[in-house]
Coordinates of C-alpha atoms in Angstrom, one line a residue:
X1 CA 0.0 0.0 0.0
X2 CA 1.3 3.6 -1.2
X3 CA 2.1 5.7 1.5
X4 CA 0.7 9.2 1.9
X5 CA 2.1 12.2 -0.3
X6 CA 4.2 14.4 2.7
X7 CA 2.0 18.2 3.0
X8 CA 4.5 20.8 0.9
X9 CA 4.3 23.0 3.6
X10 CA 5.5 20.9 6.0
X11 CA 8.7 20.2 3.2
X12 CA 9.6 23.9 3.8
X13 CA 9.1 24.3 0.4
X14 CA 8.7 27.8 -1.3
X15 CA 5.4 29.5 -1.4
X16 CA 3.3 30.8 -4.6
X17 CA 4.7 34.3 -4.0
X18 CA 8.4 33.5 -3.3
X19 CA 8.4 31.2 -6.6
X20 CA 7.1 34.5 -8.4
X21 CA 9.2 36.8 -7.4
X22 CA 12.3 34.1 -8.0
X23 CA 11.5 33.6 -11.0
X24 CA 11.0 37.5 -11.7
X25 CA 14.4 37.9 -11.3
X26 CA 15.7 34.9 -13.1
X27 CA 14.3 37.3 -16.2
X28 CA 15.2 40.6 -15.6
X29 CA 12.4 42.1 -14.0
X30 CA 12.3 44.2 -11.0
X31 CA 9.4 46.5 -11.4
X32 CA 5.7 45.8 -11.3
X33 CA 3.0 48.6 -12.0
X34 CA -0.1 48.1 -10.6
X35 CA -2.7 49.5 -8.9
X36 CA -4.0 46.9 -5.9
X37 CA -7.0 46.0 -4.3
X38 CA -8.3 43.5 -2.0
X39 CA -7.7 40.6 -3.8
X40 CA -3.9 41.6 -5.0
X41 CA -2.8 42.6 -1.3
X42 CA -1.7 38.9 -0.9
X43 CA 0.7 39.2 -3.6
X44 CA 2.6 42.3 -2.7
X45 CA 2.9 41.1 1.5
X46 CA 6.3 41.4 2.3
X47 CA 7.0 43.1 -0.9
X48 CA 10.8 42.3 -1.6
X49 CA 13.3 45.3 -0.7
X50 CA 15.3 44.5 -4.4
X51 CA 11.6 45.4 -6.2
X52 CA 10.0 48.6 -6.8
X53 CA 6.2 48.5 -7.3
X54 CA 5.0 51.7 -9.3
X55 CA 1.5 52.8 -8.6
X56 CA -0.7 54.2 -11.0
X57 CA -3.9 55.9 -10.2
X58 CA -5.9 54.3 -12.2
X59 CA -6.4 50.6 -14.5
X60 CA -5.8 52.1 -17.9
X61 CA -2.8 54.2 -16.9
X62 CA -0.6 51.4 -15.0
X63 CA -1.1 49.5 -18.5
X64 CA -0.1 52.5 -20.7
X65 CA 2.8 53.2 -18.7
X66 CA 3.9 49.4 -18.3
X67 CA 3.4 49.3 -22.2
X68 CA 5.8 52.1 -22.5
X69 CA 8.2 50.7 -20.2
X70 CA 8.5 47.3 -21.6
X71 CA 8.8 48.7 -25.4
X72 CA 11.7 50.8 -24.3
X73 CA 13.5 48.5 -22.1
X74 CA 13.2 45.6 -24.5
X75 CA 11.7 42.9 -22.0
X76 CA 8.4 42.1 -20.7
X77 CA 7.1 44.0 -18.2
X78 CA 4.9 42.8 -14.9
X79 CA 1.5 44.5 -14.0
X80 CA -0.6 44.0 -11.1
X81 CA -4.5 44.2 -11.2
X82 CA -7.6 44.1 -9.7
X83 CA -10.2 41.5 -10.6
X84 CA -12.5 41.8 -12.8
X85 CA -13.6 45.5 -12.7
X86 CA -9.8 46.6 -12.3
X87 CA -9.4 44.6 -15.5
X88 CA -11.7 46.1 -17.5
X89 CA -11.1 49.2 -16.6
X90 CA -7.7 48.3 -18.1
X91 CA -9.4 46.8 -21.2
X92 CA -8.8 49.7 -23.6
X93 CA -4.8 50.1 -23.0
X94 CA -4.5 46.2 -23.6
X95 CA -6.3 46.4 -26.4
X96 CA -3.5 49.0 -27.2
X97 CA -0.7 46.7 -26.3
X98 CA -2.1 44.1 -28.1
X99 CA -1.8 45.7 -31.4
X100 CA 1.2 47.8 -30.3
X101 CA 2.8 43.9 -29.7
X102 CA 4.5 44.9 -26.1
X103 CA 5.0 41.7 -24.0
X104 CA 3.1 42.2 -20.6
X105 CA 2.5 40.2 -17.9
X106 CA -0.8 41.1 -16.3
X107 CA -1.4 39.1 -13.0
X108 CA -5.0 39.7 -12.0
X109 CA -6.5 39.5 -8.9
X110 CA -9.4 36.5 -8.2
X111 CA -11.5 36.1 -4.9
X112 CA -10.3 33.0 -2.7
X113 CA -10.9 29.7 -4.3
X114 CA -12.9 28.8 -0.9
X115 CA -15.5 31.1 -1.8
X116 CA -15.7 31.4 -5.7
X117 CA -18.8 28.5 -5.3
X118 CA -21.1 31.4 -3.6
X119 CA -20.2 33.8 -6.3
X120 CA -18.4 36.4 -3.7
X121 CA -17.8 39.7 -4.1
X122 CA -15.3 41.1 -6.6
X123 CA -15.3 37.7 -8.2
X124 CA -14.2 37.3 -11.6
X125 CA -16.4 35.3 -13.5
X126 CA -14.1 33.1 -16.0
X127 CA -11.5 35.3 -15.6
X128 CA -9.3 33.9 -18.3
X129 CA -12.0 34.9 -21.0
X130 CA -12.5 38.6 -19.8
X131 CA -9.8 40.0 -21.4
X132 CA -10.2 37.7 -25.0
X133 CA -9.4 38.3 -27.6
X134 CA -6.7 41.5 -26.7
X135 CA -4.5 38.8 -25.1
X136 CA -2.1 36.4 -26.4
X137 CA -2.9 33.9 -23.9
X138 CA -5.0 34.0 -20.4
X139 CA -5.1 31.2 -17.8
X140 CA -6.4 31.0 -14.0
X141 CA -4.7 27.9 -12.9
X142 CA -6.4 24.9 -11.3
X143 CA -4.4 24.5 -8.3
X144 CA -2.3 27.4 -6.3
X145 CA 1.1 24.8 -7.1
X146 CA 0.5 25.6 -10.7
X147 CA 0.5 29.5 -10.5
X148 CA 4.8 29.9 -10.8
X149 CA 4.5 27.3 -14.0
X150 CA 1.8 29.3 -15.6
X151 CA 3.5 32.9 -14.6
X152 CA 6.7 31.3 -16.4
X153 CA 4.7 30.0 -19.4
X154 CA 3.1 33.4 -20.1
X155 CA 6.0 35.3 -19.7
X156 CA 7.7 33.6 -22.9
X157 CA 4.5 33.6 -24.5
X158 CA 3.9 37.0 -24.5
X159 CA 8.0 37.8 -25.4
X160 CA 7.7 35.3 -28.5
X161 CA 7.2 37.0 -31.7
X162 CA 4.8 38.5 -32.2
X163 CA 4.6 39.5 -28.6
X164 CA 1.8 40.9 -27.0
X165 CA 0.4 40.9 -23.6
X166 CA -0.7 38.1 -21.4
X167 CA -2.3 37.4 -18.2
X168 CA -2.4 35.1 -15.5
X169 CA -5.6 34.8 -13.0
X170 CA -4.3 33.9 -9.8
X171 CA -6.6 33.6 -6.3
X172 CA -5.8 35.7 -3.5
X173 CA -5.5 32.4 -1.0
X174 CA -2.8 31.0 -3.4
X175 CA 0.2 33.1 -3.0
X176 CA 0.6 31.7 0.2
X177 CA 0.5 28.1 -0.5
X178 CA 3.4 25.7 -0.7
X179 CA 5.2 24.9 -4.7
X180 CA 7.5 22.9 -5.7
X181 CA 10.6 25.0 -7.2
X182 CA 10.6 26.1 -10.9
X183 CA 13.4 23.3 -13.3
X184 CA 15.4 25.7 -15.2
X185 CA 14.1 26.4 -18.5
X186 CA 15.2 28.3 -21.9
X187 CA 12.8 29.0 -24.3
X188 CA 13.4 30.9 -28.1
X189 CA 12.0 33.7 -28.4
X190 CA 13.3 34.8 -32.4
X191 CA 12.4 32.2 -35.3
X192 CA 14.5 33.4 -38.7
X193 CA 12.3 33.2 -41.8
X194 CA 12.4 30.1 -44.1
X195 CA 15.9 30.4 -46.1
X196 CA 14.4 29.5 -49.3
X197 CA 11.6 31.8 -49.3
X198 CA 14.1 34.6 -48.5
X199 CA 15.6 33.6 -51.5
X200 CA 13.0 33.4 -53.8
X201 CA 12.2 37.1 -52.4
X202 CA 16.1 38.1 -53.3
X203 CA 14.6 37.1 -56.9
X204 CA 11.4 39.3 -56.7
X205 CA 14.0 41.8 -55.7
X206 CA 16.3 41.3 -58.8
X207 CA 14.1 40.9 -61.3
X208 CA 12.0 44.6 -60.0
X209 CA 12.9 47.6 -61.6
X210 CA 11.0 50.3 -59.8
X211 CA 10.7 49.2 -55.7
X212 CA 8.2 51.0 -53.1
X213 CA 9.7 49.6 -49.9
X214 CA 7.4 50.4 -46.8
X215 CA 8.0 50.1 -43.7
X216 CA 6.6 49.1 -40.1
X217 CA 7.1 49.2 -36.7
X218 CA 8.9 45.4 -36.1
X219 CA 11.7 47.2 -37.7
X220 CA 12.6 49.2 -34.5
X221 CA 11.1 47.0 -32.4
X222 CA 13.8 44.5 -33.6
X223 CA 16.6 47.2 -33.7
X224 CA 17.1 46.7 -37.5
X225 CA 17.3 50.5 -38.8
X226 CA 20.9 50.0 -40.2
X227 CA 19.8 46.6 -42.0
X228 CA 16.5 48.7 -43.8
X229 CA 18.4 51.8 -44.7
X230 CA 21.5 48.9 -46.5
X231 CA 18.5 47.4 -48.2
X232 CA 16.9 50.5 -49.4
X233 CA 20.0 52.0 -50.7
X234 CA 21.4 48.5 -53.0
X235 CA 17.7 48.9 -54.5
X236 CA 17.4 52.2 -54.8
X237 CA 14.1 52.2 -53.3
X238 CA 11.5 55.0 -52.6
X239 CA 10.5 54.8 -48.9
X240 CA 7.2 55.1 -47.2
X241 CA 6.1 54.4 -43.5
X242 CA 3.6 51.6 -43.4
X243 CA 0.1 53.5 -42.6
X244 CA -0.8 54.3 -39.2
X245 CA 2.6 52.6 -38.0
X246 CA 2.9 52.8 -34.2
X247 CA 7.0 53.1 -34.3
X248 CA 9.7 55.1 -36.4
X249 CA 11.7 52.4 -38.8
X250 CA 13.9 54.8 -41.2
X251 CA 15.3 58.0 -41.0
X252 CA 12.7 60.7 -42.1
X253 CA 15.5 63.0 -43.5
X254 CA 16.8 60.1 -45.6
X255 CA 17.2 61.1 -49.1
X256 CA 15.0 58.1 -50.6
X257 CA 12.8 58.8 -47.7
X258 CA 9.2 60.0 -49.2
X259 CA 6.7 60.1 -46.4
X260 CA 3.9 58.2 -45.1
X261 CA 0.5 56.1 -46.3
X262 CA -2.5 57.5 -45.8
X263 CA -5.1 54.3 -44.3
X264 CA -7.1 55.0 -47.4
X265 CA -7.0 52.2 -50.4
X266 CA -7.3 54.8 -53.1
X267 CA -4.4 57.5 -52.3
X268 CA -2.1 54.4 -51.5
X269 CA -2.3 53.1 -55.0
X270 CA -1.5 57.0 -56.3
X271 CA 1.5 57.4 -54.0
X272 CA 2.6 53.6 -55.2
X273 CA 1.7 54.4 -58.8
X274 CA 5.0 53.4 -61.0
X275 CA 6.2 50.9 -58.7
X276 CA 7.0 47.0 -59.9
X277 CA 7.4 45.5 -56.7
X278 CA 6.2 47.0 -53.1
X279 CA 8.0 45.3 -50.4
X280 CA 6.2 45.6 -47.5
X281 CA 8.9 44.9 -44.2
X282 CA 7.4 44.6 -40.6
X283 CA 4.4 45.9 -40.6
X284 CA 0.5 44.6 -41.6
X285 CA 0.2 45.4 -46.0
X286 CA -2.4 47.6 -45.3
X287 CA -4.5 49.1 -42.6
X288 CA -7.5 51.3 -43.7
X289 CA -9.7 53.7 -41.4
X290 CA -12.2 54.2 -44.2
X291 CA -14.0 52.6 -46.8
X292 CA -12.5 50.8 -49.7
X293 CA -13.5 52.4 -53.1
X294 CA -12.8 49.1 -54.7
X295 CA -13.0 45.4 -54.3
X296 CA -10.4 45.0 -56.6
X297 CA -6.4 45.1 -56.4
X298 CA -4.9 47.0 -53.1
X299 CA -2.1 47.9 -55.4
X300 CA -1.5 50.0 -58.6
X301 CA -1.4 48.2 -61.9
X302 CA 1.3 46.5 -62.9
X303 CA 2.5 46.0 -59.2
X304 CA 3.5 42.9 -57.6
X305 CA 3.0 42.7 -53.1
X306 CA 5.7 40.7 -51.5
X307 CA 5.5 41.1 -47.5
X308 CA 8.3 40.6 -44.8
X309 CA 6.5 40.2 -41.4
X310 CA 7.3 38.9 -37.6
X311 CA 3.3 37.9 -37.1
X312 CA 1.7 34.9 -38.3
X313 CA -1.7 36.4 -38.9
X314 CA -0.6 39.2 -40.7
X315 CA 1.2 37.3 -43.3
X316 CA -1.9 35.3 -44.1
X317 CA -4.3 37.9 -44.5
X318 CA -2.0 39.4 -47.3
X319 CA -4.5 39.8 -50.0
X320 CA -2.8 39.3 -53.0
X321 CA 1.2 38.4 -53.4
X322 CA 3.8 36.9 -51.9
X323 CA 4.5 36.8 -47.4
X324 CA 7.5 35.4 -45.9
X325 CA 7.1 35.4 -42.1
X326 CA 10.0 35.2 -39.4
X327 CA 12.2 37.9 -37.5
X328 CA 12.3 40.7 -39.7
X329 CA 15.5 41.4 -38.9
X330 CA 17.1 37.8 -39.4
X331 CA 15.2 38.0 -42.7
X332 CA 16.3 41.7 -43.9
X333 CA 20.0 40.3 -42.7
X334 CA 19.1 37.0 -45.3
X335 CA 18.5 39.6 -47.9
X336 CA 21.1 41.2 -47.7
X337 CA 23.2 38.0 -48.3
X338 CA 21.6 37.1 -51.3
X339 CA 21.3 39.9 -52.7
X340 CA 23.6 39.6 -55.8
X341 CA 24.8 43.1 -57.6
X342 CA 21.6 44.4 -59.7
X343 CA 21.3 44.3 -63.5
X344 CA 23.8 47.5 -64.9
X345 CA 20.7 49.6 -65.3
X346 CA 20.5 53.3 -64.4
X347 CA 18.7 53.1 -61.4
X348 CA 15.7 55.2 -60.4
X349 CA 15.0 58.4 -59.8
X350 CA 13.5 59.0 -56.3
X351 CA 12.3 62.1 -55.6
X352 CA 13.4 64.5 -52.4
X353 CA 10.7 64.7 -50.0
X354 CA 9.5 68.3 -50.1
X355 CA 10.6 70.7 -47.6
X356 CA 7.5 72.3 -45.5
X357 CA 7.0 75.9 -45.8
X358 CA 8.1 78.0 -42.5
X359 CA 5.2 78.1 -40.2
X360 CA 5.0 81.9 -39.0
X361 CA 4.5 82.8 -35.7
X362 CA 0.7 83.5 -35.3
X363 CA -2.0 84.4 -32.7
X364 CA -3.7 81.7 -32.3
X365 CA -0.8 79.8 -32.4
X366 CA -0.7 77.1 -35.3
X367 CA 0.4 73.6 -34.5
X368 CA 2.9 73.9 -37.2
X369 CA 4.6 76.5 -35.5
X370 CA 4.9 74.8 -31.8
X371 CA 6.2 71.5 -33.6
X372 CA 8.2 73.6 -35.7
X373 CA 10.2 75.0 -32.7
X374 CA 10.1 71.8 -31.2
X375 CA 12.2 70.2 -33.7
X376 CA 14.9 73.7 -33.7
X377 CA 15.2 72.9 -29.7
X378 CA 14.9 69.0 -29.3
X379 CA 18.3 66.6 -29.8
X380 CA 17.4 64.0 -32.2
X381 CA 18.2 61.7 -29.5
X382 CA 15.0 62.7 -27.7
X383 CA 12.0 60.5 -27.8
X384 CA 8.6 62.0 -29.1
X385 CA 5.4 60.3 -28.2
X386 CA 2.7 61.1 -30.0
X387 CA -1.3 61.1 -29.2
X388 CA -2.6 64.0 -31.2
X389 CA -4.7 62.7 -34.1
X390 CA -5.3 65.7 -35.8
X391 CA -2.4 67.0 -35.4
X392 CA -0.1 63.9 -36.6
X393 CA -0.1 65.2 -40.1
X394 CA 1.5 68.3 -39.5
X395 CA 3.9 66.6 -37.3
X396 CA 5.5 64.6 -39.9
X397 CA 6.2 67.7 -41.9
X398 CA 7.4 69.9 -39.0
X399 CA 9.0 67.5 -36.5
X400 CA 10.8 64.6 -38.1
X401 CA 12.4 61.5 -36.7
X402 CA 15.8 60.4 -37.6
X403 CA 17.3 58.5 -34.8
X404 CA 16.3 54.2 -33.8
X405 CA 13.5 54.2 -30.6
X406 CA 12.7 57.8 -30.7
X407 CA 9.0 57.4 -31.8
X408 CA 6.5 55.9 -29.9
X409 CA 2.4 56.3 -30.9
X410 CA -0.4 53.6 -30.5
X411 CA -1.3 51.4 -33.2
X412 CA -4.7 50.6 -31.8
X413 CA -6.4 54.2 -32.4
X414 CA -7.4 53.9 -29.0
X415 CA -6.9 57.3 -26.5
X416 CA -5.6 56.9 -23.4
X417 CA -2.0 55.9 -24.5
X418 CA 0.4 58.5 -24.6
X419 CA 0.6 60.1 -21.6
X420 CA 1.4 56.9 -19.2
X421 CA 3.8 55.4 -22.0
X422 CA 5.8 58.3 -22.0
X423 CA 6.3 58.1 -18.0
X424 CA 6.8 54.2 -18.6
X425 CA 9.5 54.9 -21.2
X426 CA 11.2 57.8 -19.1
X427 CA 11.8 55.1 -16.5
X428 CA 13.0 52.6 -18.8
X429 CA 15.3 55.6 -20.2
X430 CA 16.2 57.9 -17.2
X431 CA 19.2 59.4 -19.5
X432 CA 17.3 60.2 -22.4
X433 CA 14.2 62.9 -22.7
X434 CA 11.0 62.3 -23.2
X435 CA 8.7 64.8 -25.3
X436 CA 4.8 63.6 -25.0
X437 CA 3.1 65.5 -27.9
X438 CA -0.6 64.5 -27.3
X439 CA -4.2 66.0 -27.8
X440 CA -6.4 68.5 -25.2
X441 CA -8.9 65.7 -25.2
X442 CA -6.4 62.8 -25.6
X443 CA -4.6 64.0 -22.0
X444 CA -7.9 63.6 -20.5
X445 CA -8.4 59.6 -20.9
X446 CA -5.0 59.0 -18.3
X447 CA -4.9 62.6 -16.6
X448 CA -4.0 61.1 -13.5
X449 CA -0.3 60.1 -15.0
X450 CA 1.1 62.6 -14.3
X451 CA 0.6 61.8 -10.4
X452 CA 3.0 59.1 -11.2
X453 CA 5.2 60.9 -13.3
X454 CA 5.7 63.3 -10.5
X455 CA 6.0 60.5 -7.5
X456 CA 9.2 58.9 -10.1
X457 CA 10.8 62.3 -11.3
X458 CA 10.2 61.5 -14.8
X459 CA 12.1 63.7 -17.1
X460 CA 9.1 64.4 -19.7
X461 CA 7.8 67.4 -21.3
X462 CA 3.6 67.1 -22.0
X463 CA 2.7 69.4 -25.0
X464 CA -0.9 70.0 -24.9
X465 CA -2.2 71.0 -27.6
X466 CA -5.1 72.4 -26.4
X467 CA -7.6 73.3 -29.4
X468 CA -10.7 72.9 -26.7
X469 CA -12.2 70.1 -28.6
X470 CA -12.2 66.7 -30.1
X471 CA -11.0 68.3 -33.3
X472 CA -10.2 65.0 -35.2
X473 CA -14.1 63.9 -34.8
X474 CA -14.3 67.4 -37.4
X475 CA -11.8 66.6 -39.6
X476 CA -12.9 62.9 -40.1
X477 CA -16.6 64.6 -41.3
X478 CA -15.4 65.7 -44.3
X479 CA -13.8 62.7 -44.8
X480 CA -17.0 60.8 -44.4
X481 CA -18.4 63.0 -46.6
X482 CA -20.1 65.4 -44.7
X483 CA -21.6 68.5 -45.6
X484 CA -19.8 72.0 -44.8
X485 CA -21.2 73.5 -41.7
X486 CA -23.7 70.4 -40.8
X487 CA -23.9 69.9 -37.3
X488 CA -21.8 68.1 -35.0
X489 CA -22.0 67.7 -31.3
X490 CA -19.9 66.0 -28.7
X491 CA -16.6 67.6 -30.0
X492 CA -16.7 70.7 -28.2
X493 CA -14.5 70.7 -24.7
X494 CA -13.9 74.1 -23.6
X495 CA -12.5 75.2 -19.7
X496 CA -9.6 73.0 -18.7
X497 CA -7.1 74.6 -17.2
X498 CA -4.4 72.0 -18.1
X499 CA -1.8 73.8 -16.4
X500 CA -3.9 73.8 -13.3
X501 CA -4.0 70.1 -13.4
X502 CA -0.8 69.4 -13.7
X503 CA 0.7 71.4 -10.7
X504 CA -2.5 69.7 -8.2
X505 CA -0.5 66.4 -9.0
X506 CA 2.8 67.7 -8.1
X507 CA 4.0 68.8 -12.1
X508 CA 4.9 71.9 -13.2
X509 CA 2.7 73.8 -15.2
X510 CA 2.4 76.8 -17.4
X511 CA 0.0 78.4 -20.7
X512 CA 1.4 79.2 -23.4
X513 CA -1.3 81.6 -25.1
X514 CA 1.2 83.5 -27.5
X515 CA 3.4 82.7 -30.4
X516 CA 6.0 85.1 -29.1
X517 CA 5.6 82.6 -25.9
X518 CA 6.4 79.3 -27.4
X519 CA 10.1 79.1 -27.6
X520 CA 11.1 80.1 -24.3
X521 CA 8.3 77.8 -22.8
X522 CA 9.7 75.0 -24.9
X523 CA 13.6 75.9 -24.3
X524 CA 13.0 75.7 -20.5
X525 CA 10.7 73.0 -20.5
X526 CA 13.7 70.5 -22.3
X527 CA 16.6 71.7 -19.8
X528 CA 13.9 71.2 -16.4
X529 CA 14.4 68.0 -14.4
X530 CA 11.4 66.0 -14.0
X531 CA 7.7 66.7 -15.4
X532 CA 6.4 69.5 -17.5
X533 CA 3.0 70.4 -18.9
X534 CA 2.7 72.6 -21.3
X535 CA -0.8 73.9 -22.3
X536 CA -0.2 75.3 -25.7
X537 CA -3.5 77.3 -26.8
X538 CA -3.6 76.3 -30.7
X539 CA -6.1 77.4 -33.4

């Protein structure tokens, strides 16, 4: 007869939360954002001295500003939240990380698996479906023994490519029950593209005569800048930004530079117009915000679609072409190897990108003007993050990005982004500065970051541009075709006093109502340690 299994705990073995935080450090990771309740306080008892937990004052901001983090500190990052109301109050910044592709960890709160029968209070109700389908992968383990495992499990889930975030339901009765210890474990995280279908793109390549090369935001998220501007230049290819791309990949002052798509089917086939071959490289082929005016080809006539992509699911919904899928830099690198020297051909003409005109100074003050002077005053080396929709147009004329990891925007089209990522990456980045360029009502969806950016010194200048309304809802009338001077409502926001805000959180704060204002305000803004607001009255 078998004997009896021995009780863990009486093996002095480790608990739940001592497995967790072990295996934390086994990966790098030493921060957690969250924002606690009832059901979390288990997790964070005795809260290690070698770990700093960064509060956020609210779901959605300790997501935008773990999103930041982890995106500019190239590992997954750990969040802590409440059950399910704390997660869905999150919802719309994982949505954001989702399509951003930032490895998170969120660890969610659950009510004690003693009670979950009588449907307690704050219980999640299948937790591990609430946050579908903005998550890689979500599990609430069966037993408390298989919490670390799980934790471990989503962790290289989320940092394999694509990555994305994940979570992990855990009940607040298990972080003190007895595991066995996590067995050593190294997972890949980078595949490399099939060799022989990056070699039967080298021949799409050679055999192309006129090449639109565009690109996406897996090329700075894989740090391969120097491997797209090499492949641009042996074929002398015209260069746009992939539409609506959430990251910088190419230097913007780059000669075969010549801008960015528009997410509308018809003005991508003009601006592609002449091309052979358009060689799409880390990024989705296409992402549209309106109506197609056709069913038929995404591309001009004549032109063939081969894609380059790190996501699975983007390279099978290529409509029409040719999609190799692996890391986009490994693959770039394999192009560049077989690459053999191009037919003696005069190669083609690419066109400069024009130079904007000088924006004047102006009262009101135009947004050309403030991004204008931005870009006298900034170093390159500074990082921008954007969440101004209207306003994103003019700021790839006026403020241009030139430097690896110095861009940083959602790709979701979700608000609520840019002002905790830009305190996430100023942690992750405590030498560099950050410049948070982001919408009157785009501030308001994660006001209360800057609480946080005050209570960690974060060295990041807020420009609010502060037009006193939703002023991309008016812009995307005309667009669907709506009639000059029809009515509107629920754009109109008049009467915060953003300056105000920011110093009752422990920023400074100052207007800016004047042209003749904007470059001092600026200038001593960039050389002030810690966090500035700016409230920039624009027309």
């Amino acid at each position: 007869m078998n004997s009896p299994s021995p009780d863990l705990q009486a093996l002095a073995l480790p608990t739940v939360r001592d497995a967790f935080y072990h295996f934390m450090r086994e990966v790098g990771c030493r921060q957690i954002f969250g924002n606690p309740g009832s059901t979390e306080l288990p997790m964070v008892r005795n809260f290690p001295d070698d770990f700093k937990y960064v509060l956020g004052l609210q779901e959605a901001c300790v997501i935008g500003m773990a999103d930041g983090y982890a995106q500019a500190s190239h590992n997954a990052t750990f969040v802590n939240l409440h059950s399910a109301a704390g997660v869905g109050n999150a919802m719309g910044n994982i949505y954001t990380a989702f399509k951003n592709q930032t490895p998170l960890v969120i660890v969610a709160g659950q009510q004690s698996r003693s009670i979950q029968p009588f449907d307690p209070y704050l219980h999640s109700r299948r937790a591990a479906e609430l946050p579908h389908p903005y998550v890689k992968w979500s599990i609430e383990p069966a037993r408390a023994e298989d919490v670390p495992l799980a934790i471990r499990k989503a962790y290289h889930i989320a940092m394999q490519q694509p990555r994305g975030p994940v979570l992990v339901s855990v009940p607040a009765d298990d972080w003190d029950k007895a595991c066995h210890p996590l067995m050593p474990a190294q997972v890949s995280q980078v595949v490399a593209p099939d060799p022989a279908q990056i070699q039967m793109l080298c021949g799409l390549i050679q055999e192309s005569r006129r090449i639109a090369l565009v690109v996406g935001a897996a090329i700075d998220r894989e740090g391969a800048w120097p491997e797209v501007v090499q492949l641009a230049q042996a074929c002398h290819a015209a260069v746009f930004a992939a539409p609506m791309a959430s990251r910088g990949s190419f230097p913007e002052s780059h000669s075969l530079f010549q801008g960015f798509l528009p997410a509308s089917s018809a003005a991508i086939r003009e601006l592609l117009y002449g091309h052979d071959l358009v060689l799409v490289v880390g990024g989705p082929a296409f992402t549209y915000h309106v109506e197609r005016d056709t069913e038929g080809s995404h591309l001009p006539e004549g032109a063939t679609l081969a894609v380059l992509t790190d996501d699975a699911e983007a390279a099978a919904s290529v409509p029409q072409g040719f999609a190799v899928q692996g890391s986009v830099r490994l693959g770039l690198q394999g192009l560049l190897r077989g690459l053999v020297e191009r037919p003696a051909i005069e190669p083609p003409k690419v066109p400069r990108r024009p130079v904007p005109a000088v924006a004047e100074g102006t009262d009101p003050i135009s947004v050309a003007f403030v991004l204008q002077t931005l870009s006298k005053l900034r170093d390159p080396r500074d990082i921008v993050v954007e969440e101004a929709p209207t306003a994103r147009v003019v700021m790839h004329q006026y403020l241009r990005i030139d430097e690896p990891g110095t861009f940083y925007t959602m790709a979701s089209g979700g608000l609520g982004y840019g002002m905790p990522a830009a305190v996430g990456i100023a942690m992750a980045q405590p030498d560099r500065r950050v410049i948070c360029v982001i919408g009157d009502g785009s501030s308001m969806y994660s006001i209360q970051s800057l609480w946080t950016a005050a209570e960690q010194g974060a060295n990041v200048v807020f420009v609010v541009l502060n037009n006193r309304r939703y002023a991309a809802l008016k812009r995307f009338s005309g667009v669907l075709g709506f009639a000059a001077g029809e009515k509107l409502v629920g754009i109109d926001i008049p009467g915060i006093d953003f300056s105000g805000l920011a110093k009752s959180q422990g920023c400074f704060g100052e207007k800016v109502d004047e042209w003749g204002q904007v470059e001092a305000a600026l200038s001593a803004a960039l050389q002030r340690q810690g966090p500035t607001v700016l409230d920039v009255a624009v027309a």
